[in-house]
Amino acid sequence: MTGYSRRLILGGAGACLALPTWAAAKPRQKGPTVVVIGGGFGGATAAKYLKRADPSLRVVLITGELTHITCPFSNTVIGGFASLAMLERNYDTLKSRWGIIVVTGMATAIDTAKREVKTSGGASFGYDRLIVSPGIDFKWGELEGYDEAAAQRMPHAWKAGPQTTLLRRQLEAMEDGGLVVMSVPGNPFRCPPGPYERASLIAWYLKQAKPRSKLMILDAKDSFSKQALFQEGWGALFGDRVEWVPAGANGRVVRLDAKGGWVETDFDRFFPAVTNIIPPQKAGKIAAAAGLTDSSGFCPVDPATFESRLVPGIHVIGDACIAGEMPKSASSANAQGKITAAVVAAQLQGEAAPEAKVINICYSLLSPDYGISVTGVYGVRGGIRASVAGAGGVSPLGADAHFRKAEADYAFAWYASICSDSWA
Amino acid sequence: MKALAGLVTLGFLAAGAGPAGAVQSVPVMAESCALCHGMEGRSPAAMPSLAGREAETLFKALMGFYDGSRPATVMDRIVKGYDAAELRDLAEYFAHRPPEIWP
Ligand SMILES: Cc1cc2nc3c(=O)[nH]c(=O)nc-3n(C[C@H](O)[C@H](O)[C@H](O)COP(=O)(O)OP(=O)(O)OC[C@H]3O[C@@H](n4cnc5c(N)ncnc54)[C@H](O)[C@@H]3O)c2cc1C
């Protein structure tokens, strides 16, 4: 940490704080170019906060989709109390309000020597700094029998869109009494509490529409995020409708046959009416293509600046990066987008990179009126992003219905806040 | 000023670097609060807005979350990540944000 003191940053006691917002930043004739790959939570936030920190920057956001459908709250579509259309985010405001150049297309290669990104459209974009937030891709085939064709019969729904709709349709079409099976991978994967939120909201739907049906979670792990809270809620809301089978009780799915309609653990074969396979994951393809990944399939980064440990001048944020104790969540991606934007903007101005603790929050719904959460505050300690001791943790066990309802309402409010913070 | 006096007795007013060991940039630290409270503390939905409110009010609320005197679903877990000086700075920061910015 160099010349930064608290007073300096605050601009002096009493004075109206002179902070580096767009109003305070030094305008320049023609600023350097920052290219951002990926218009999800990480990339959209980074692009917006770069312009906010320094409007003279030329910010180019390259993203594969015209509109982004958020994974957060897609479990409510599967549970049947929201529509996919409510989860669509577009790039209009990033363009009109923030002056970001939005390019629709996939980044296919990064030439680190020339500092250029190539896109599927055949164009090249030069950069002074590059921020990469491509989310995840699946390790197809790692689970024997599970490939892209199999996902048309046994959806993953782990990227929101047609897969989400497919899983919902299958649940609707299922006969009462049918068995629903979910397969959950080992760590690390996108959204650690996500599979269990999904299980809850499927159970919530079954309870009303298919009261004789059951849900079984076949897990490659022996414990999971917010486990005690989920299990408390399942007991209270769904009785024995949800069964969780840990790895130690032979829960890990080892192979499947989507056409034959079965999944297998080491000892059992199941023929579910509906099967949701959450496959093992890695950083979005472009990360490996650019040499940003290690043997885990994800990207090691400096915990203060999110600069790649493998390729200097490129920052990796969101699900694709290895962020120490921060989970792979939309909240983390948003927080990492902001800190990285602040770091890159400062460095391009020739200033020292600021440091800041960041917050993660993962709300989960067990029903429309029953919410729980896990949160943490993360600083740099021991060479990683680590949780500040004494802070964070999960919602209390044994809280009353009023408390759970308040957290459910705050979960919806969080979604509205983070979406406008990222895309508007 | 009562809150300030109370602070000293609370004992965690160890000034200087935060638990992460580095001096924190207040604006960047505050950006993290936005994922719930909205950009610069202007909330678009049911989270409370922070922008443009009295610094003292915000600070007292934060201290109340810290010592448990103010009911909370989540803020009690979040404030523990900051020392009192940082909470004071965060309250000041949000107090100086315009409550409305886009006409
Ligand atoms: C069912 C489910 C529920 C979830 N619920 C929550 C929740 O409640 N709270 C929470 O905090 N998190 C939640 N998550 C996790 C959250 O979705 C991710 O952590 C978050 O989206 C990560 O952001 P990202 O920017 O890394 O990736 P993404 O948001 O996935 O964005 C990546 C973007 O980059 C684009 N892209 C990829 N490669 C390229 C390329 N080569 N060129 C151009 N564009 C590219 C993609 O098309 C995509 O638009 C949930 C996830 C799932 C699956």
Coordinates of C-alpha atoms and ligand atoms in Angstrom, one line a residue:
Chain A
M1 CA 0.0 0.0 0.0
T2 CA 1.6 3.3 -1.0
G3 CA 0.5 7.0 -0.7
Y4 CA -3.1 6.2 0.0
S5 CA -4.4 7.4 3.4
R6 CA -7.9 7.2 4.5
R7 CA -8.1 11.1 4.7
L8 CA -6.7 11.4 1.2
I9 CA -9.3 9.1 -0.2
L10 CA -12.1 10.8 1.6
G11 CA -10.9 14.2 0.5
G12 CA -10.7 15.7 3.9
A13 CA -13.1 15.9 6.8
G14 CA -16.1 18.2 6.4
A15 CA -15.5 18.8 2.7
C16 CA -18.0 17.4 0.3
L17 CA -16.2 14.2 -0.5
A18 CA -14.1 14.5 -3.6
L19 CA -14.5 10.9 -4.9
P20 CA -13.5 9.5 -8.2
T21 CA -16.9 9.3 -9.7
W22 CA -17.6 10.4 -13.3
A23 CA -17.9 13.9 -12.0
A24 CA -14.5 13.9 -10.4
A25 CA -12.5 11.9 -12.9
K26 CA -10.0 13.7 -15.1
P27 CA -11.3 13.8 -18.6
R28 CA -8.7 13.1 -21.3
Q29 CA -8.7 13.6 -25.1
K30 CA -8.5 9.9 -26.0
G31 CA -8.2 7.4 -23.2
P32 CA -6.8 3.9 -23.4
T33 CA -9.0 1.0 -24.5
V34 CA -10.2 -1.7 -22.1
V35 CA -11.8 -4.7 -23.6
V36 CA -14.2 -6.8 -21.5
I37 CA -15.2 -10.3 -22.6
G38 CA -18.5 -11.6 -21.4
G39 CA -21.7 -9.5 -20.6
G40 CA -22.9 -11.4 -17.5
F41 CA -22.7 -10.2 -13.9
G42 CA -18.9 -9.9 -13.9
G43 CA -18.3 -8.4 -17.3
A44 CA -21.3 -6.0 -17.4
T45 CA -20.4 -4.6 -13.9
A46 CA -16.7 -4.2 -14.8
A47 CA -17.5 -2.3 -18.0
K48 CA -20.0 0.0 -16.3
Y49 CA -17.7 0.7 -13.3
L50 CA -14.7 1.4 -15.6
K51 CA -16.7 4.2 -17.3
R52 CA -17.8 5.4 -13.9
A53 CA -14.3 5.6 -12.7
D54 CA -12.9 7.2 -15.8
P55 CA -15.3 8.3 -18.6
S56 CA -12.3 8.9 -20.9
L57 CA -11.6 5.2 -21.2
R58 CA -12.7 3.5 -24.3
V59 CA -14.6 0.4 -23.0
V60 CA -15.5 -2.4 -25.5
L61 CA -17.8 -5.1 -24.1
I62 CA -17.7 -8.3 -26.3
T63 CA -20.5 -10.7 -25.4
G64 CA -22.0 -13.7 -27.0
E65 CA -25.7 -12.8 -26.6
L66 CA -28.0 -10.0 -27.5
T67 CA -29.7 -10.4 -24.2
H68 CA -28.4 -12.1 -21.1
I69 CA -30.8 -14.4 -19.2
T70 CA -29.7 -14.5 -15.6
C71 CA -29.1 -17.8 -13.7
P72 CA -30.1 -16.1 -10.4
F73 CA -33.8 -16.6 -10.0
S74 CA -34.0 -19.1 -12.8
N75 CA -34.9 -21.7 -10.1
T76 CA -38.1 -19.7 -9.6
V77 CA -39.0 -20.4 -13.2
I78 CA -38.4 -24.1 -12.6
G79 CA -40.6 -23.8 -9.5
G80 CA -43.3 -22.2 -11.6
F81 CA -43.7 -18.7 -10.0
A82 CA -41.7 -16.5 -12.4
S83 CA -41.2 -16.4 -16.2
L84 CA -37.9 -16.5 -18.1
A85 CA -38.8 -13.2 -19.7
M86 CA -38.4 -11.5 -16.2
L87 CA -34.8 -12.6 -16.2
E88 CA -33.7 -11.0 -19.5
R89 CA -31.2 -8.2 -19.3
N90 CA -30.1 -6.2 -22.3
Y91 CA -27.2 -3.8 -23.0
D92 CA -29.2 -0.7 -24.0
T93 CA -28.4 1.3 -20.8
L94 CA -24.7 0.3 -20.8
K95 CA -24.6 1.8 -24.3
S96 CA -26.7 4.9 -23.9
R97 CA -26.0 6.0 -20.3
W98 CA -22.4 4.8 -20.0
G99 CA -21.1 5.1 -23.5
I100 CA -19.9 1.5 -23.6
I101 CA -19.2 0.0 -27.1
V102 CA -21.1 -3.3 -27.1
V103 CA -20.1 -5.9 -29.6
T104 CA -22.3 -9.0 -30.1
G105 CA -20.2 -12.0 -30.9
M106 CA -18.0 -14.6 -29.3
A107 CA -14.4 -13.9 -28.6
T108 CA -12.5 -16.8 -30.2
A109 CA -8.9 -15.9 -29.6
I110 CA -6.7 -13.6 -27.6
D111 CA -3.4 -12.6 -29.1
T112 CA -1.4 -11.6 -26.0
A113 CA 1.6 -10.4 -28.0
K114 CA -0.4 -8.1 -30.2
R115 CA -2.9 -7.3 -27.4
E116 CA -5.8 -8.2 -29.6
V117 CA -9.1 -10.1 -29.2
K118 CA -10.6 -11.8 -32.3
T119 CA -14.3 -12.5 -32.6
S120 CA -16.4 -15.0 -34.4
G121 CA -17.5 -12.1 -36.7
G122 CA -13.9 -11.9 -37.9
A123 CA -13.1 -8.6 -36.3
S124 CA -10.2 -7.7 -34.1
F125 CA -10.2 -5.4 -31.1
G126 CA -6.9 -4.0 -29.7
Y127 CA -6.7 -3.5 -25.9
D128 CA -4.4 -1.8 -23.4
R129 CA -6.1 -3.9 -20.6
L130 CA -8.3 -6.9 -20.9
I131 CA -10.9 -8.2 -18.4
V132 CA -12.2 -11.7 -19.0
S133 CA -15.5 -12.8 -17.4
P134 CA -16.8 -15.7 -19.6
G135 CA -18.5 -17.7 -16.8
I136 CA -18.4 -21.5 -17.0
D137 CA -18.5 -24.2 -19.6
F138 CA -19.2 -27.9 -18.9
K139 CA -16.8 -30.8 -18.9
W140 CA -18.9 -32.8 -21.3
G141 CA -18.2 -36.5 -21.1
E142 CA -16.6 -36.4 -17.6
L143 CA -19.8 -37.9 -16.3
E144 CA -20.0 -41.0 -18.5
G145 CA -22.9 -40.7 -21.0
Y146 CA -23.5 -37.0 -20.5
D147 CA -22.9 -34.9 -23.6
E148 CA -24.8 -32.0 -25.3
A149 CA -27.2 -34.5 -27.0
A150 CA -28.0 -36.1 -23.6
A151 CA -28.7 -32.6 -22.2
Q152 CA -31.7 -32.4 -24.5
R153 CA -33.3 -35.3 -22.6
M154 CA -31.8 -34.8 -19.2
P155 CA -31.4 -31.0 -18.9
H156 CA -28.7 -29.3 -16.9
A157 CA -30.4 -25.9 -16.7
W158 CA -27.1 -24.6 -15.3
K159 CA -27.0 -21.9 -18.0
A160 CA -30.4 -20.1 -18.0
G161 CA -32.4 -20.1 -21.2
P162 CA -34.0 -23.0 -23.2
Q163 CA -32.6 -25.5 -20.8
T164 CA -34.5 -23.9 -18.0
T165 CA -37.7 -24.0 -20.0
L166 CA -37.1 -27.7 -20.9
L167 CA -36.7 -28.7 -17.3
R168 CA -39.9 -26.8 -16.3
R169 CA -41.8 -28.5 -19.2
Q170 CA -40.7 -31.9 -18.2
L171 CA -41.8 -31.3 -14.6
E172 CA -45.2 -30.1 -15.8
A173 CA -45.6 -33.1 -18.1
M174 CA -44.7 -35.6 -15.5
E175 CA -47.4 -37.8 -14.0
D176 CA -48.2 -37.5 -10.4
G177 CA -46.1 -40.1 -8.5
G178 CA -43.1 -39.8 -10.8
L179 CA -39.6 -39.6 -9.4
V180 CA -37.4 -36.6 -10.0
V181 CA -33.6 -37.1 -9.7
M182 CA -31.0 -34.3 -9.5
S183 CA -27.3 -35.1 -9.9
V184 CA -24.9 -32.6 -8.2
P185 CA -21.2 -32.5 -8.9
G186 CA -18.2 -32.2 -6.6
N187 CA -16.6 -28.8 -5.8
P188 CA -15.9 -26.3 -7.4
F189 CA -19.0 -25.4 -9.3
R190 CA -21.1 -22.3 -10.1
C191 CA -23.4 -21.3 -7.2
P192 CA -22.7 -23.7 -4.3
P193 CA -26.3 -23.4 -2.8
G194 CA -27.9 -23.4 -6.2
P195 CA -28.7 -27.1 -6.5
Y196 CA -30.4 -27.2 -3.1
E197 CA -32.4 -24.1 -3.8
R198 CA -33.5 -25.8 -7.0
A199 CA -34.4 -29.0 -5.1
S200 CA -36.5 -26.9 -2.7
L201 CA -38.4 -25.1 -5.4
I202 CA -39.1 -28.3 -7.4
A203 CA -40.4 -29.9 -4.1
W204 CA -42.5 -26.8 -3.6
Y205 CA -44.1 -27.3 -7.0
L206 CA -44.5 -31.1 -6.5
K207 CA -46.2 -30.5 -3.2
Q208 CA -49.0 -28.6 -4.9
A209 CA -49.2 -30.1 -8.4
K210 CA -47.8 -33.7 -8.0
P211 CA -48.4 -34.6 -4.3
R212 CA -47.4 -38.2 -4.7
S213 CA -44.1 -37.4 -6.4
K214 CA -40.7 -37.4 -4.7
L215 CA -37.3 -35.7 -5.3
M216 CA -34.0 -37.4 -4.8
I217 CA -30.7 -35.5 -4.8
L218 CA -27.8 -37.7 -5.8
D219 CA -24.7 -35.9 -4.6
A220 CA -21.0 -36.2 -5.3
K221 CA -20.3 -34.5 -2.0
D222 CA -20.8 -35.3 1.7
S223 CA -21.8 -31.8 2.8
F224 CA -23.1 -28.7 1.1
S225 CA -23.7 -25.0 1.5
K226 CA -26.2 -23.9 4.2
Q227 CA -26.9 -27.6 4.7
A228 CA -28.4 -27.4 8.2
L229 CA -30.7 -24.5 7.1
F230 CA -31.8 -26.3 4.0
Q231 CA -32.5 -29.6 5.9
E232 CA -34.4 -27.7 8.6
G233 CA -36.6 -26.0 5.9
W234 CA -37.1 -29.2 3.9
G235 CA -38.4 -31.0 7.0
A236 CA -40.7 -28.1 7.9
L237 CA -42.0 -27.5 4.4
F238 CA -41.8 -30.8 2.5
G239 CA -41.7 -33.6 5.1
D240 CA -39.9 -36.5 3.5
R241 CA -40.6 -35.4 -0.1
V242 CA -36.9 -34.4 -0.5
E243 CA -34.2 -37.1 0.0
W244 CA -30.6 -36.1 -0.1
V245 CA -28.1 -39.0 -0.8
P246 CA -24.5 -38.0 0.0
A247 CA -21.4 -39.4 -1.7
G248 CA -20.7 -41.5 1.4
A249 CA -24.2 -43.2 1.1
N250 CA -23.4 -44.0 -2.5
G251 CA -24.9 -40.8 -3.9
R252 CA -22.4 -40.0 -6.7
V253 CA -23.7 -40.6 -10.2
V254 CA -21.1 -42.4 -12.2
R255 CA -22.8 -42.9 -15.6
L256 CA -26.1 -42.5 -17.3
D257 CA -27.9 -43.3 -20.5
A258 CA -30.2 -40.4 -21.5
K259 CA -32.0 -42.5 -24.2
G260 CA -32.5 -45.4 -21.9
G261 CA -33.7 -43.0 -19.3
W262 CA -31.5 -44.2 -16.4
V263 CA -28.7 -42.9 -14.1
E264 CA -26.3 -45.1 -12.1
T265 CA -24.4 -44.8 -8.9
D266 CA -21.8 -47.5 -8.0
F267 CA -24.6 -49.7 -6.7
D268 CA -28.0 -48.6 -7.9
R269 CA -29.7 -47.8 -11.2
F270 CA -32.6 -45.3 -11.2
F271 CA -35.2 -44.7 -13.9
P272 CA -36.5 -41.2 -13.0
A273 CA -39.4 -39.6 -14.7
V274 CA -37.4 -36.3 -14.8
T275 CA -33.6 -36.1 -14.5
N276 CA -31.6 -32.9 -13.9
I277 CA -27.9 -33.3 -14.3
I278 CA -25.6 -30.6 -13.1
P279 CA -22.4 -31.4 -14.8
P280 CA -18.8 -30.8 -13.7
Q281 CA -17.6 -27.4 -14.8
K282 CA -14.6 -25.4 -15.9
A283 CA -13.9 -21.7 -16.9
G284 CA -15.6 -20.6 -20.1
K285 CA -13.7 -21.9 -23.2
I286 CA -11.9 -18.7 -24.1
A287 CA -10.0 -18.8 -20.8
A288 CA -8.3 -22.1 -21.7
A289 CA -7.7 -20.9 -25.3
A290 CA -5.9 -17.9 -24.0
G291 CA -3.7 -19.9 -21.6
L292 CA -5.4 -18.5 -18.5
T293 CA -6.4 -21.8 -16.8
D294 CA -4.4 -24.2 -14.7
S295 CA -5.0 -27.9 -14.3
S296 CA -8.3 -27.3 -12.4
G297 CA -9.8 -25.8 -15.5
F298 CA -10.2 -22.4 -13.7
C299 CA -7.9 -19.3 -13.7
P300 CA -5.5 -18.4 -10.9
V301 CA -5.4 -14.7 -10.2
D302 CA -3.8 -12.1 -7.9
P303 CA -6.3 -11.7 -5.0
A304 CA -6.0 -7.9 -4.8
T305 CA -6.1 -7.0 -8.5
F306 CA -7.6 -10.2 -10.2
E307 CA -4.8 -10.0 -12.7
S308 CA -4.0 -13.4 -14.1
R309 CA -1.1 -15.2 -12.5
L310 CA -0.3 -16.8 -15.9
V311 CA -0.8 -13.9 -18.4
P312 CA 0.1 -10.4 -17.3
G313 CA -2.2 -7.6 -18.4
I314 CA -5.3 -9.8 -18.4
H315 CA -7.7 -9.8 -15.4
V316 CA -10.1 -12.7 -14.9
I317 CA -13.2 -12.3 -12.7
G318 CA -16.4 -14.1 -11.9
D319 CA -17.0 -17.9 -12.1
A320 CA -13.9 -18.4 -14.3
C321 CA -11.4 -17.2 -11.7
I322 CA -10.1 -18.9 -8.6
A323 CA -11.1 -16.3 -5.9
G324 CA -9.9 -18.0 -2.8
E325 CA -12.7 -18.3 -0.3
M326 CA -15.2 -16.3 -2.4
P327 CA -17.8 -18.6 -3.9
K328 CA -18.7 -18.6 -7.6
S329 CA -21.8 -16.4 -7.4
A330 CA -23.4 -13.4 -9.2
S331 CA -22.7 -11.3 -6.1
S332 CA -19.0 -12.3 -6.2
A333 CA -18.8 -11.6 -9.9
N334 CA -20.3 -8.2 -9.4
A335 CA -18.0 -7.4 -6.5
Q336 CA -14.9 -8.6 -8.4
G337 CA -16.0 -6.5 -11.5
K338 CA -16.0 -3.4 -9.3
I339 CA -12.7 -3.9 -7.7
T340 CA -11.1 -4.8 -10.9
A341 CA -12.5 -1.8 -12.7
A342 CA -11.1 0.4 -9.9
V343 CA -7.7 -1.2 -10.1
V344 CA -7.5 -1.0 -13.9
A345 CA -8.7 2.6 -14.1
A346 CA -6.2 3.6 -11.4
Q347 CA -3.3 1.8 -13.0
L348 CA -4.1 3.3 -16.5
Q349 CA -4.0 6.7 -14.8
G350 CA -0.6 5.9 -13.4
E351 CA -1.9 5.7 -9.9
A352 CA -1.5 3.0 -7.2
A353 CA -4.2 0.3 -7.3
P354 CA -6.8 0.8 -4.5
E355 CA -7.6 -2.0 -2.1
A356 CA -11.0 -2.9 -0.8
K357 CA -12.8 -5.6 1.1
V358 CA -15.7 -6.9 -0.9
I359 CA -19.0 -8.6 0.1
N360 CA -20.6 -11.8 -1.1
I361 CA -24.3 -12.7 -0.4
C362 CA -26.1 -15.8 -1.6
Y363 CA -29.8 -15.8 -0.9
S364 CA -31.7 -19.0 -1.5
L365 CA -35.5 -19.5 -1.6
L366 CA -37.1 -22.7 -0.2
S367 CA -40.5 -21.3 -1.2
P368 CA -41.7 -17.9 -2.4
D369 CA -42.1 -17.0 1.3
Y370 CA -39.1 -18.8 2.8
G371 CA -35.6 -17.4 2.3
I372 CA -32.1 -18.1 3.8
S373 CA -28.7 -16.6 3.2
V374 CA -25.0 -16.9 3.5
T375 CA -22.7 -13.9 3.4
G376 CA -19.1 -13.0 3.9
V377 CA -16.7 -10.0 3.7
Y378 CA -13.5 -10.8 1.9
G379 CA -10.1 -9.1 2.1
V380 CA -6.6 -10.1 1.0
R381 CA -4.9 -12.3 3.5
G382 CA -2.2 -14.9 3.2
G383 CA -2.1 -14.5 -0.6
I384 CA -5.8 -15.2 -1.2
R385 CA -9.2 -13.5 -1.0
A386 CA -10.1 -14.7 2.5
S387 CA -13.1 -14.2 4.7
V388 CA -12.6 -11.5 7.4
A389 CA -12.7 -13.4 10.7
G390 CA -15.8 -12.9 12.7
A391 CA -17.9 -11.5 9.8
G392 CA -20.4 -13.3 7.6
G393 CA -22.0 -16.6 8.1
V394 CA -25.4 -18.1 7.6
S395 CA -29.0 -17.1 8.7
P396 CA -29.9 -18.4 12.2
L397 CA -31.3 -21.9 12.6
G398 CA -34.7 -22.1 14.2
A399 CA -35.8 -18.6 13.1
D400 CA -39.6 -18.0 12.9
A401 CA -41.7 -17.7 9.7
H402 CA -41.6 -13.9 9.9
F403 CA -37.8 -13.9 9.6
R404 CA -37.8 -16.4 6.7
K405 CA -40.4 -14.3 4.9
A406 CA -38.3 -11.2 5.4
E407 CA -35.3 -12.9 3.9
A408 CA -37.4 -14.1 1.0
D409 CA -38.5 -10.5 0.3
Y410 CA -34.9 -9.3 0.6
A411 CA -33.8 -12.0 -1.9
F412 CA -36.2 -10.5 -4.5
A413 CA -35.0 -7.0 -3.6
W414 CA -31.3 -8.2 -3.9
Y415 CA -32.1 -9.4 -7.4
A416 CA -33.6 -6.0 -8.4
S417 CA -30.6 -4.2 -6.9
I418 CA -27.8 -6.3 -8.4
C419 CA -29.4 -6.4 -11.9
S420 CA -29.7 -2.6 -12.0
D421 CA -26.2 -2.2 -10.5
S422 CA -24.8 -4.5 -13.2
W423 CA -26.7 -3.5 -16.3
A424 CA -28.3 0.0 -15.7
Chain B
M1 CA -21.9 12.8 19.3
K2 CA -23.4 10.5 21.7
A3 CA -22.7 7.6 19.3
L4 CA -19.0 8.7 19.2
A5 CA -18.7 8.5 22.9
G6 CA -20.3 5.1 22.9
L7 CA -17.9 4.0 20.3
V8 CA -14.9 4.5 22.5
T9 CA -16.3 2.3 25.2
L10 CA -17.2 -0.4 22.7
G11 CA -13.5 -1.1 22.5
F12 CA -13.2 -2.2 18.9
L13 CA -12.2 1.3 17.8
A14 CA -8.7 0.1 17.0
A15 CA -7.9 2.6 14.3
G16 CA -5.9 2.1 11.2
A17 CA -5.8 -0.8 8.8
G18 CA -8.8 -3.0 8.6
P19 CA -8.8 -6.7 9.3
A20 CA -7.4 -7.4 5.9
G21 CA -4.3 -5.5 6.9
A22 CA -4.4 -2.8 4.2
V23 CA -5.8 0.7 4.1
Q24 CA -9.1 0.4 2.3
S25 CA -10.4 2.7 -0.4
V26 CA -13.7 3.9 1.0
P27 CA -15.5 4.5 -2.3
V28 CA -14.5 1.0 -3.6
M29 CA -15.4 -0.6 -0.3
A30 CA -18.8 1.2 -0.5
E31 CA -19.4 -0.1 -4.0
S32 CA -19.8 -3.6 -2.5
C33 CA -22.8 -2.4 -0.4
A34 CA -24.5 -1.5 -3.8
L35 CA -25.2 -5.1 -4.7
C36 CA -28.0 -4.9 -2.1
H37 CA -28.6 -1.2 -1.5
G38 CA -28.3 -0.2 -5.2
M39 CA -25.7 1.9 -6.9
E40 CA -24.4 4.6 -4.5
G41 CA -27.1 3.5 -2.1
R42 CA -30.1 4.3 -4.3
S43 CA -32.2 1.2 -4.0
P44 CA -34.5 0.3 -6.8
A45 CA -36.7 -2.0 -4.7
A46 CA -37.3 -3.1 -1.1
M47 CA -33.7 -2.7 0.3
P48 CA -33.4 0.5 2.3
S49 CA -31.9 3.4 0.4
L50 CA -28.8 5.0 2.0
A51 CA -28.0 7.9 -0.4
G52 CA -28.3 11.4 1.0
R53 CA -29.3 10.4 4.5
E54 CA -27.8 11.9 7.7
A55 CA -24.4 10.4 8.3
E56 CA -25.2 10.2 12.0
T57 CA -28.4 8.2 11.4
L58 CA -26.6 5.7 9.1
F59 CA -23.7 5.4 11.5
K60 CA -26.0 4.8 14.5
A61 CA -27.8 2.1 12.5
L62 CA -24.5 0.4 11.7
M63 CA -23.4 0.5 15.3
G64 CA -26.7 -0.9 16.4
F65 CA -26.2 -3.8 14.0
Y66 CA -22.8 -4.3 15.5
D67 CA -23.9 -4.5 19.1
G68 CA -27.1 -6.3 18.4
S69 CA -29.4 -3.5 19.7
R70 CA -30.9 -3.1 16.2
P71 CA -32.9 -6.0 14.7
A72 CA -31.3 -7.4 11.5
T73 CA -31.7 -10.3 9.1
V74 CA -28.2 -9.8 7.5
M75 CA -26.5 -6.5 8.4
D76 CA -25.4 -7.9 11.8
R77 CA -23.3 -10.4 9.9
I78 CA -21.9 -7.8 7.4
V79 CA -20.9 -5.0 9.8
K80 CA -18.5 -7.4 11.6
G81 CA -16.3 -7.2 8.6
Y82 CA -15.4 -3.6 9.3
D83 CA -13.9 -1.6 12.1
A84 CA -15.7 1.5 13.6
A85 CA -13.6 3.9 11.6
E86 CA -14.5 2.2 8.4
L87 CA -18.2 2.2 9.3
R88 CA -18.0 5.9 10.0
D89 CA -16.4 6.4 6.6
L90 CA -19.0 4.4 4.9
A91 CA -21.8 6.3 6.6
E92 CA -20.2 9.6 5.5
Y93 CA -19.8 8.3 2.0
F94 CA -23.4 7.4 1.6
A95 CA -24.6 10.6 3.3
H96 CA -22.8 12.5 0.5
R97 CA -24.4 10.6 -2.4
P98 CA -27.3 12.3 -4.2
P99 CA -30.5 10.5 -3.4
E100 CA -31.6 10.9 -7.0
I101 CA -29.4 11.4 -9.9
W102 CA -31.1 10.6 -13.2
P103 CA -33.8 13.2 -14.1
Ligands
LIG1 C1 -29.6 -22.1 -11.2 C2 -28.6 -21.0 -10.7 C3 -29.0 -20.1 -9.7 C4 -28.1 -19.2 -9.3 N1 -28.5 -18.3 -8.3 C5 -27.7 -17.4 -7.9 C6 -28.1 -16.5 -6.8 O1 -29.2 -16.5 -6.3 N2 -27.2 -15.6 -6.4 C7 -25.9 -15.5 -6.9 O2 -25.2 -14.7 -6.4 N3 -25.5 -16.3 -7.9 C8 -26.4 -17.3 -8.4 N4 -25.9 -18.1 -9.4 C9 -24.6 -18.0 -9.9 C10 -24.4 -17.0 -11.0 O3 -25.2 -17.2 -12.1 C11 -23.0 -16.9 -11.5 O4 -22.0 -17.0 -10.5 C12 -22.7 -15.6 -12.3 O5 -23.5 -15.6 -13.4 C13 -21.2 -15.5 -12.7 O6 -21.0 -14.4 -13.5 P1 -19.9 -14.4 -14.6 O7 -19.8 -13.0 -15.1 O8 -18.7 -15.1 -14.2 O9 -20.6 -15.3 -15.7 P2 -22.0 -15.2 -16.5 O10 -23.0 -14.4 -15.7 O11 -22.4 -16.6 -16.9 O12 -21.6 -14.4 -17.8 C14 -20.8 -14.8 -18.8 C15 -21.2 -14.2 -20.1 O13 -20.1 -14.3 -21.0 C16 -20.6 -14.7 -22.3 N5 -19.4 -15.4 -22.9 C17 -18.8 -16.5 -22.6 N6 -17.8 -16.8 -23.3 C18 -17.7 -15.7 -24.2 C19 -16.8 -15.4 -25.3 N7 -15.8 -16.2 -25.6 N8 -17.1 -14.3 -26.0 C20 -18.1 -13.5 -25.7 N9 -18.9 -13.7 -24.7 C21 -18.7 -14.8 -23.9 C22 -21.7 -15.6 -21.9 O14 -22.6 -15.7 -23.1 C23 -22.4 -14.9 -20.8 O15 -23.3 -13.9 -21.2 C24 -26.8 -19.1 -9.9 C25 -26.4 -20.0 -10.9 C26 -27.3 -21.0 -11.3 C27 -26.9 -21.9 -12.4

